[in-house]
PDB file of C-alpha atoms in Angstrom:
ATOM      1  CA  UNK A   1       8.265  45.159   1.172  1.00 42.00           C
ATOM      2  CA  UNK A   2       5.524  42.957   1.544  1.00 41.00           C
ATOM      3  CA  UNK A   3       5.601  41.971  -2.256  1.00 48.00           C
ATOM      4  CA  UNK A   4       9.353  40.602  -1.388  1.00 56.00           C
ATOM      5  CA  UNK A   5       8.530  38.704   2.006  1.00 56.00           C
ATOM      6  CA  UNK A   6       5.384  37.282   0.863  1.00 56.00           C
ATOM      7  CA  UNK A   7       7.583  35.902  -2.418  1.00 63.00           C
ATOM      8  CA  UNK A   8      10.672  35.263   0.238  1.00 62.00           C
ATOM      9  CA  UNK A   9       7.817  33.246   2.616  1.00 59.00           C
ATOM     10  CA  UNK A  10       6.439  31.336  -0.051  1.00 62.00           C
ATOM     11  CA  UNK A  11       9.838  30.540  -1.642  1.00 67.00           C
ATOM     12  CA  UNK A  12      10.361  28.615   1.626  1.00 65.00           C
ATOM     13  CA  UNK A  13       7.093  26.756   2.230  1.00 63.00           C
ATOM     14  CA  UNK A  14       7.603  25.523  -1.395  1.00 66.00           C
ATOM     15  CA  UNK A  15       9.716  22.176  -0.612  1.00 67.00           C
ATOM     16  CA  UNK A  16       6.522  21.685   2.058  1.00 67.00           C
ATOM     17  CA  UNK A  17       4.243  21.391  -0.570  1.00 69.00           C
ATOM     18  CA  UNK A  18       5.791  17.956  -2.032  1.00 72.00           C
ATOM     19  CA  UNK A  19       7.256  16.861   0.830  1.00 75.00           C
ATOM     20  CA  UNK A  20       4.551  16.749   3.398  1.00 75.00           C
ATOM     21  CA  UNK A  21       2.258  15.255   0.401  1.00 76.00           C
ATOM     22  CA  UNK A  22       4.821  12.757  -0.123  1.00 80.00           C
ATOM     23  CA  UNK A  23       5.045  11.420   3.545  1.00 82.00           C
ATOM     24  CA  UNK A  24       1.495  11.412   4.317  1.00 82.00           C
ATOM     25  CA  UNK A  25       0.968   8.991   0.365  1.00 81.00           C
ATOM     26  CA  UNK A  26       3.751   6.926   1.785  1.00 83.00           C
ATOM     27  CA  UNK A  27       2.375   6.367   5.361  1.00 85.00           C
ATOM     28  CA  UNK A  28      -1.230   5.613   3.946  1.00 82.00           C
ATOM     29  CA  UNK A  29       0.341   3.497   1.493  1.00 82.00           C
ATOM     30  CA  UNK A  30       2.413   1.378   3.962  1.00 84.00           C
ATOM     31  CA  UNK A  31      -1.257   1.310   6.281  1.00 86.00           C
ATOM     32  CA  UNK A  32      -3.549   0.661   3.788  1.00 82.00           C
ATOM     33  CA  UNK A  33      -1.168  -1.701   2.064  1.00 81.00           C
ATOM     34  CA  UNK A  34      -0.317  -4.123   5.161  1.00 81.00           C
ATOM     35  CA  UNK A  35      -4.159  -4.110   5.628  1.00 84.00           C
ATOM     36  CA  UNK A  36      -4.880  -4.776   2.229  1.00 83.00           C
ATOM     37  CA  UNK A  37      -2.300  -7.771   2.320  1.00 82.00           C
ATOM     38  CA  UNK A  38      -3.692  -9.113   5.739  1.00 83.00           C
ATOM     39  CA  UNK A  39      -7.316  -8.946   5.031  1.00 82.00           C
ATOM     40  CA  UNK A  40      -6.390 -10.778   1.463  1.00 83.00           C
ATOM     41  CA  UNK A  41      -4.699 -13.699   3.608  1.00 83.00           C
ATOM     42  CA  UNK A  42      -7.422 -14.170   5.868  1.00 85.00           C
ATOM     43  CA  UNK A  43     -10.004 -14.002   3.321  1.00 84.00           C
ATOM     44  CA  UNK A  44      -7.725 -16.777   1.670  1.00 85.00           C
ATOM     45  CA  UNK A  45      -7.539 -18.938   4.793  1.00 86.00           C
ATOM     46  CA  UNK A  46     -10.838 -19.313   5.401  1.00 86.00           C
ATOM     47  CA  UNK A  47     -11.882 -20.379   2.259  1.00 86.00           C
ATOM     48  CA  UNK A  48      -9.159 -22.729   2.444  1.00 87.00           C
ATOM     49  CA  UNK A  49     -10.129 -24.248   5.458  1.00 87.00           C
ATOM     50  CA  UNK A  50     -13.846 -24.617   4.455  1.00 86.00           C
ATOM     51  CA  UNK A  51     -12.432 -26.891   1.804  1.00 85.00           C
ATOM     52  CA  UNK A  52      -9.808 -28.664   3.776  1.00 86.00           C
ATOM     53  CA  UNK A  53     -12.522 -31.218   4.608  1.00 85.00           C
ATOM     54  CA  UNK A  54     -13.407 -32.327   1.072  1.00 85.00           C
ATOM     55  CA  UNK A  55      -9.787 -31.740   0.081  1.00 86.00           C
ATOM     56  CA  UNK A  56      -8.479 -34.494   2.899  1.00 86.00           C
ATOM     57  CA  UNK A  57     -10.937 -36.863   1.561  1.00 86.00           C
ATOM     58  CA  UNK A  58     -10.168 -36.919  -2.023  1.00 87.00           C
ATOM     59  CA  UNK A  59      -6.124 -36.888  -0.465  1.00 85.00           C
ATOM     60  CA  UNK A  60      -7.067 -40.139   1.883  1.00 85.00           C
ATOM     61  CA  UNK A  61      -8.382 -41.644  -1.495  1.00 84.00           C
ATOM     62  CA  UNK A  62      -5.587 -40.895  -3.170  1.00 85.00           C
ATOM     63  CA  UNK A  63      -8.298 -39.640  -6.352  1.00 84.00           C
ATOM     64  CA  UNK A  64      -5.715 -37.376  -8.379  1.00 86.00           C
ATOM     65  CA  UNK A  65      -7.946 -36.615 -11.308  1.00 88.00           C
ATOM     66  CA  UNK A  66     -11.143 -34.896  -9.062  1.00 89.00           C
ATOM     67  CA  UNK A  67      -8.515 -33.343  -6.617  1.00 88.00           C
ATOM     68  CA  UNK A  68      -6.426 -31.717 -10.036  1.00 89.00           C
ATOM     69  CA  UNK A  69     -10.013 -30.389 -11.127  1.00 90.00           C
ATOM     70  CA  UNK A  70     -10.964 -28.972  -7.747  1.00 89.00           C
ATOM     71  CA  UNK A  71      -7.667 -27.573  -7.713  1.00 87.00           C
ATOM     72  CA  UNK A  72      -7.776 -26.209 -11.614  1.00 89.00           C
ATOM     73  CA  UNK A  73     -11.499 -24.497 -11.190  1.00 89.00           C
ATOM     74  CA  UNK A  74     -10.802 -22.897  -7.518  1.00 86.00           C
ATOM     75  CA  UNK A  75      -7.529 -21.125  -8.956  1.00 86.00           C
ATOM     76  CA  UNK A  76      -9.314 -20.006 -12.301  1.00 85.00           C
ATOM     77  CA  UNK A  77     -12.416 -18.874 -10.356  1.00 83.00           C
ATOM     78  CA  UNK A  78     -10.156 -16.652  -7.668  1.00 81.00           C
ATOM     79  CA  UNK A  79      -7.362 -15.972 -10.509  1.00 85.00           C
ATOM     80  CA  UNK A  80      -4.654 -17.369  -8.547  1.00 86.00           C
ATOM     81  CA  UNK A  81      -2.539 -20.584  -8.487  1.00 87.00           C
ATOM     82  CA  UNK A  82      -3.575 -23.524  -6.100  1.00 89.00           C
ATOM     83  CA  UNK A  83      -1.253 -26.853  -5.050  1.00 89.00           C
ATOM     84  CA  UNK A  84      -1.737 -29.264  -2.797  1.00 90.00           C
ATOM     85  CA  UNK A  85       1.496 -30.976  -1.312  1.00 89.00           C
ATOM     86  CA  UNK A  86       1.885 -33.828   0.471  1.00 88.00           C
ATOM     87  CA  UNK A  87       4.807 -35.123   2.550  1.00 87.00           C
ATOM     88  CA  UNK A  88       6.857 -32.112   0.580  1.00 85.00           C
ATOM     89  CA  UNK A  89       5.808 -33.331  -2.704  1.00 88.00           C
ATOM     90  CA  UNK A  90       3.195 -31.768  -5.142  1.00 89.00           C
ATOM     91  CA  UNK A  91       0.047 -33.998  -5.834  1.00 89.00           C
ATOM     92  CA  UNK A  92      -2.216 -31.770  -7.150  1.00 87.00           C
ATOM     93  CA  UNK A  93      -1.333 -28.297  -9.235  1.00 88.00           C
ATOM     94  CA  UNK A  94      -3.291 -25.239 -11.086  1.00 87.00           C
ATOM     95  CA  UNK A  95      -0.056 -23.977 -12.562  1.00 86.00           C
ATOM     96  CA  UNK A  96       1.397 -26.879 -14.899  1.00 83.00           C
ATOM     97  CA  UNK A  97       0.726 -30.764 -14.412  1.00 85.00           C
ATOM     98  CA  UNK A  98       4.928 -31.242 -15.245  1.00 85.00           C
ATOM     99  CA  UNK A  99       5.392 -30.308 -11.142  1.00 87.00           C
ATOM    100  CA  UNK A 100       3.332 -32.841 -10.287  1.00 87.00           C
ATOM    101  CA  UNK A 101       5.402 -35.318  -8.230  1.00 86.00           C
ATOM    102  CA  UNK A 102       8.067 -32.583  -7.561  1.00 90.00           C
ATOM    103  CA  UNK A 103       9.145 -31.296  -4.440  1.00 88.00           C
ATOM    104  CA  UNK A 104       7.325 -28.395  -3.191  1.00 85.00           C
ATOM    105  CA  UNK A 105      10.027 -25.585  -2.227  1.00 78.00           C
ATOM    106  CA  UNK A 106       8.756 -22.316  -1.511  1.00 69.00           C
ATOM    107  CA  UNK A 107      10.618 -19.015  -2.130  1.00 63.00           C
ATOM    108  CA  UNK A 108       9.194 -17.152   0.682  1.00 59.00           C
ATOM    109  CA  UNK A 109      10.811 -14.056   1.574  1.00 68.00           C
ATOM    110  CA  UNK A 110       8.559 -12.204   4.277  1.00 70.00           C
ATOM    111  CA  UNK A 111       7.106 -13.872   6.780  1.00 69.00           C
ATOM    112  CA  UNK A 112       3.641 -12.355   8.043  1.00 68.00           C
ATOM    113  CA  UNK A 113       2.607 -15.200  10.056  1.00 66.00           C
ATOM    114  CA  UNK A 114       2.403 -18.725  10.577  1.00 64.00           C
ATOM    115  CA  UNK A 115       0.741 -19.396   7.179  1.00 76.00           C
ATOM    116  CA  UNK A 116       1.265 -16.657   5.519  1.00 79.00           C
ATOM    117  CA  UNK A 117       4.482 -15.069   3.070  1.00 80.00           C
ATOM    118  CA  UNK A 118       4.987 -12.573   0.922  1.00 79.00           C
ATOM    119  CA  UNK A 119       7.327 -14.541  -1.546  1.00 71.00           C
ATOM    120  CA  UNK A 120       8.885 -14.290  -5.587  1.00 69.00           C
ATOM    121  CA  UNK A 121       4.885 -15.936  -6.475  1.00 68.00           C
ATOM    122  CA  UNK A 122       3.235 -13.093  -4.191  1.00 78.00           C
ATOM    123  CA  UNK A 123       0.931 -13.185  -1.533  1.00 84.00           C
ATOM    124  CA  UNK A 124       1.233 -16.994  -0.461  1.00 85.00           C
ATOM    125  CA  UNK A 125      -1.293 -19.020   2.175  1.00 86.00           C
ATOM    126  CA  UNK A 126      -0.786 -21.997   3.585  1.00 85.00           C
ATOM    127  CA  UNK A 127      -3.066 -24.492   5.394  1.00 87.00           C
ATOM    128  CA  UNK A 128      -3.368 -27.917   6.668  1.00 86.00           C
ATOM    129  CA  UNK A 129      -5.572 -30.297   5.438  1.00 85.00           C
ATOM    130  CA  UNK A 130      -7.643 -31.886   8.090  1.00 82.00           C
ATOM    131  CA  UNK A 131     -11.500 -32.651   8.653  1.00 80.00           C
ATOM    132  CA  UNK A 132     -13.466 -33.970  11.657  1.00 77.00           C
ATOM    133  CA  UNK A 133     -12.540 -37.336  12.987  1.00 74.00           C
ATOM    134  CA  UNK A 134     -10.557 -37.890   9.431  1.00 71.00           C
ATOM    135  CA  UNK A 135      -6.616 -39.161   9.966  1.00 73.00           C
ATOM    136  CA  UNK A 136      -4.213 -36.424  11.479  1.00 73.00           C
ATOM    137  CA  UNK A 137      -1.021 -38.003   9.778  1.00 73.00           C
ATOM    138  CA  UNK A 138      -1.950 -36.942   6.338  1.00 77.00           C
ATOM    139  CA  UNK A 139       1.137 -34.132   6.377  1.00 82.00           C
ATOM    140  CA  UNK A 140      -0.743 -32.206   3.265  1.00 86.00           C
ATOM    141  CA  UNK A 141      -2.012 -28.680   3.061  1.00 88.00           C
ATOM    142  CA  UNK A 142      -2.941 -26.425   0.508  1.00 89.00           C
ATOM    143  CA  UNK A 143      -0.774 -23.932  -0.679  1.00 88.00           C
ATOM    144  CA  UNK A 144      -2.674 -20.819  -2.493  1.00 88.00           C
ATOM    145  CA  UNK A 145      -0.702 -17.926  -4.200  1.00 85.00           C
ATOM    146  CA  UNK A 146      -2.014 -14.550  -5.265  1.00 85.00           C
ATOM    147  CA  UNK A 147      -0.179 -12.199  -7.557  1.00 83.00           C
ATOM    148  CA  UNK A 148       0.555  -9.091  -5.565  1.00 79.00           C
ATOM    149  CA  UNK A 149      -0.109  -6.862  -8.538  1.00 79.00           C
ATOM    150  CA  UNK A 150      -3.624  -7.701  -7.376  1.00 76.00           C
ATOM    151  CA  UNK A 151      -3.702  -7.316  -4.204  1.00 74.00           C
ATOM    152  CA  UNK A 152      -1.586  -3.740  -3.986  1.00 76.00           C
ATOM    153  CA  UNK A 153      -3.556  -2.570  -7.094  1.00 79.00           C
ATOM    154  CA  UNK A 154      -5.733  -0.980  -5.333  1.00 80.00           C
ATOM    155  CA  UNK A 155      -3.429   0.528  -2.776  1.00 80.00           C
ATOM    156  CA  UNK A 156      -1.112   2.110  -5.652  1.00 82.00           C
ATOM    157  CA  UNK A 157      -4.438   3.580  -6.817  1.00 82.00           C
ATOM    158  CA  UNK A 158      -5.001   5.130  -2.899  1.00 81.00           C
ATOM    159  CA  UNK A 159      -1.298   6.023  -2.631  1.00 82.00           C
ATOM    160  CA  UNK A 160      -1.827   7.965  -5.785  1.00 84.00           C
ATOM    161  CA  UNK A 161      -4.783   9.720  -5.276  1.00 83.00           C
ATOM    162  CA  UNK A 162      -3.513  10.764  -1.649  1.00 82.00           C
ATOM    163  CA  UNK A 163      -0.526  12.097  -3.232  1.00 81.00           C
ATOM    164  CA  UNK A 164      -2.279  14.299  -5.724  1.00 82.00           C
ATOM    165  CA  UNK A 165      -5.411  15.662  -2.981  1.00 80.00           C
ATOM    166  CA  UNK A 166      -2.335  16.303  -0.915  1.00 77.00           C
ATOM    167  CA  UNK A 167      -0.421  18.748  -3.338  1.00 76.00           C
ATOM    168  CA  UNK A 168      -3.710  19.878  -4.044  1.00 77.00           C
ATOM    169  CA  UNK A 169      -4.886  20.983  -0.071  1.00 74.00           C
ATOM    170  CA  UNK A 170      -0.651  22.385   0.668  1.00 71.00           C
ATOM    171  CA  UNK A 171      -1.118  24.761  -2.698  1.00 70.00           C
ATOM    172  CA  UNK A 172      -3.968  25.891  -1.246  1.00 71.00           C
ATOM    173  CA  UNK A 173      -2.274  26.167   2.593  1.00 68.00           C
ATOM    174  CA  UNK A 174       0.960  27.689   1.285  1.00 65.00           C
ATOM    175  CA  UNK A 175      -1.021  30.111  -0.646  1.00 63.00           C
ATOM    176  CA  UNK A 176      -3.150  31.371   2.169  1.00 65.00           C
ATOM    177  CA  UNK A 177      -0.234  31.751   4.788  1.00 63.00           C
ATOM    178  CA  UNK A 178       1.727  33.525   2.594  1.00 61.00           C
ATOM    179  CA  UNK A 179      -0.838  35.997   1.982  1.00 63.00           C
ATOM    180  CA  UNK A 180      -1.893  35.965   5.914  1.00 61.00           C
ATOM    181  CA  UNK A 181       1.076  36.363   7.183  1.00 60.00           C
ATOM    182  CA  UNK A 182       2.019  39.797   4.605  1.00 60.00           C
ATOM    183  CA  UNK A 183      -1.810  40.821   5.562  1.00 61.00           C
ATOM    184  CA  UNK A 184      -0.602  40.865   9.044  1.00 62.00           C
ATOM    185  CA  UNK A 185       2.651  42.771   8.696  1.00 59.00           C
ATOM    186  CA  UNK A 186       0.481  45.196   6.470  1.00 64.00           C
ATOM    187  CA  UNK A 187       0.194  47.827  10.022  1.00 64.00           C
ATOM    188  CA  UNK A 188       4.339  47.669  10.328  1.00 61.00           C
ATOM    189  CA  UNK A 189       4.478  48.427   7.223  1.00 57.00           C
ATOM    190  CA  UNK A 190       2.302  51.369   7.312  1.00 60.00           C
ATOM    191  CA  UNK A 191       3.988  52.375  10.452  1.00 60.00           C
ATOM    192  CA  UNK A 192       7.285  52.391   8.554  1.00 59.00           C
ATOM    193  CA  UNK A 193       6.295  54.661   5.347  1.00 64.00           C
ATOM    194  CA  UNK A 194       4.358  56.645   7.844  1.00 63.00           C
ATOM    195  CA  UNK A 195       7.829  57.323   9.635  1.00 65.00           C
ATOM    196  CA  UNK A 196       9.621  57.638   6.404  1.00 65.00           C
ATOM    197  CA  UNK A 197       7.407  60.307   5.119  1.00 62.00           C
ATOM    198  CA  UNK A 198       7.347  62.487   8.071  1.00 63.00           C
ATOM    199  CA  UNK A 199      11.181  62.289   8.215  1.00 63.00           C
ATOM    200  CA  UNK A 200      10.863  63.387   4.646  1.00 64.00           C
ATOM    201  CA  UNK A 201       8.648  66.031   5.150  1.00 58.00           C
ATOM    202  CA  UNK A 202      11.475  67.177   8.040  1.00 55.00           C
ATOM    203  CA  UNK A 203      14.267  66.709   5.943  1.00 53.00           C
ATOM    204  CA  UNK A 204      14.254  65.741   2.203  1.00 52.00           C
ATOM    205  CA  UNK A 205      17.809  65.578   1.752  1.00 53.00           C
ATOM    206  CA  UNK A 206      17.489  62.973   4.583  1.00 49.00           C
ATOM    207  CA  UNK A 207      16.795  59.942   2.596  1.00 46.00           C
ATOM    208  CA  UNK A 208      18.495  61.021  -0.641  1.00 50.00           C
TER     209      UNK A 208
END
């Protein structure tokens, strides 16, 4: 008897040992992953801004070449693509020089906040460019965009690994409830072939 319940018990904790696994990977995935993508954003933004100064001047000046080589070695250093549009239209570009002149039109999907999308060309931050006591009309900002194979990289990796320490720790649960739980029906079940065999004793033909 306890041979069949503990088999019966386990046969029904044995959905709980994917399942529960399988919620608790997708609710560390979903935190882990909107911090992942709002620490990446800030991070972005202020590096942005603490080039926004030098980035308006070479804009004011209207010097294309130095701005498309700021532009080009900030995007290879960070491994992302850079722009910097003005009045709607791209001046400056990591990505090709044949958008240059072209109107900027973003295919943002999500937004997160007031600068930041998740869009078709990933994680994508925007900010104006302004400096101290430099012209407030310039209507440019810089536009960065970061793959999002790089930023949830690391949060497929945690998803993952929460999955498997998960199955791991409700084997090991499962396991020891089912055998606690036929440990503790061990005195019933002594009770009942202690019953049995007296009635037996009293009357073999009894059970027959």
């Amino acid at each position: 008897m306890a041979i069949h319940f503990s088999e019966y018990l386990e046969k029904k904790l044995r959905p709980y040992r994917y399942a529960l696994p399988v919620a608790i990977s997708a609710c560390a995935g979903v935190l882990f992953g909107g911090f992942t993508l709002y620490s990446q954003a800030k991070s972005d933004a202020q590096m942005l801004r603490a080039l926004s100064a030098h980035i308006s001047t070479l804009v004011e000046t209207q010097d294309r070449p130095d701005l498309q080589r700021l532009v080009k070695s900030m995007a290879d250093e960070r491994r992302t693509a850079l722009l910097i549009v003005q009045n709607g239209t791209i001046i400056a570009s990591s990505r090709t020089l044949s958008e240059l002149d072209r109107p900027f039109e973003s295919s943002s999907e999500i937004r997160l906040a007031n600068n930041t999308t998740i869009s078709l060309n990933g994680l994508e931050v925007e900010v104006s460019v302004v400096r101290p006591d430099g012209p407030k009309d310039l209507s440019a900002s810089i536009v960065m965009m970061t793959p999002l194979r790089d930023v949830l990289n690391p949060v497929i990796l945690a998803t993952v690994l929460v999955f498997v320490f998960g199955v791991f720790g409700s084997q090991i649960f499962t396991g020891r409830f089912s055998k606690a739980a036929a440990l503790s029906l061990r005195p019933i079940q002594d009770l009942d072939k202690a019953i049995r065999d007296l009635r037996t004793l009293q009357d073999p033909s009894h059970l027959k």
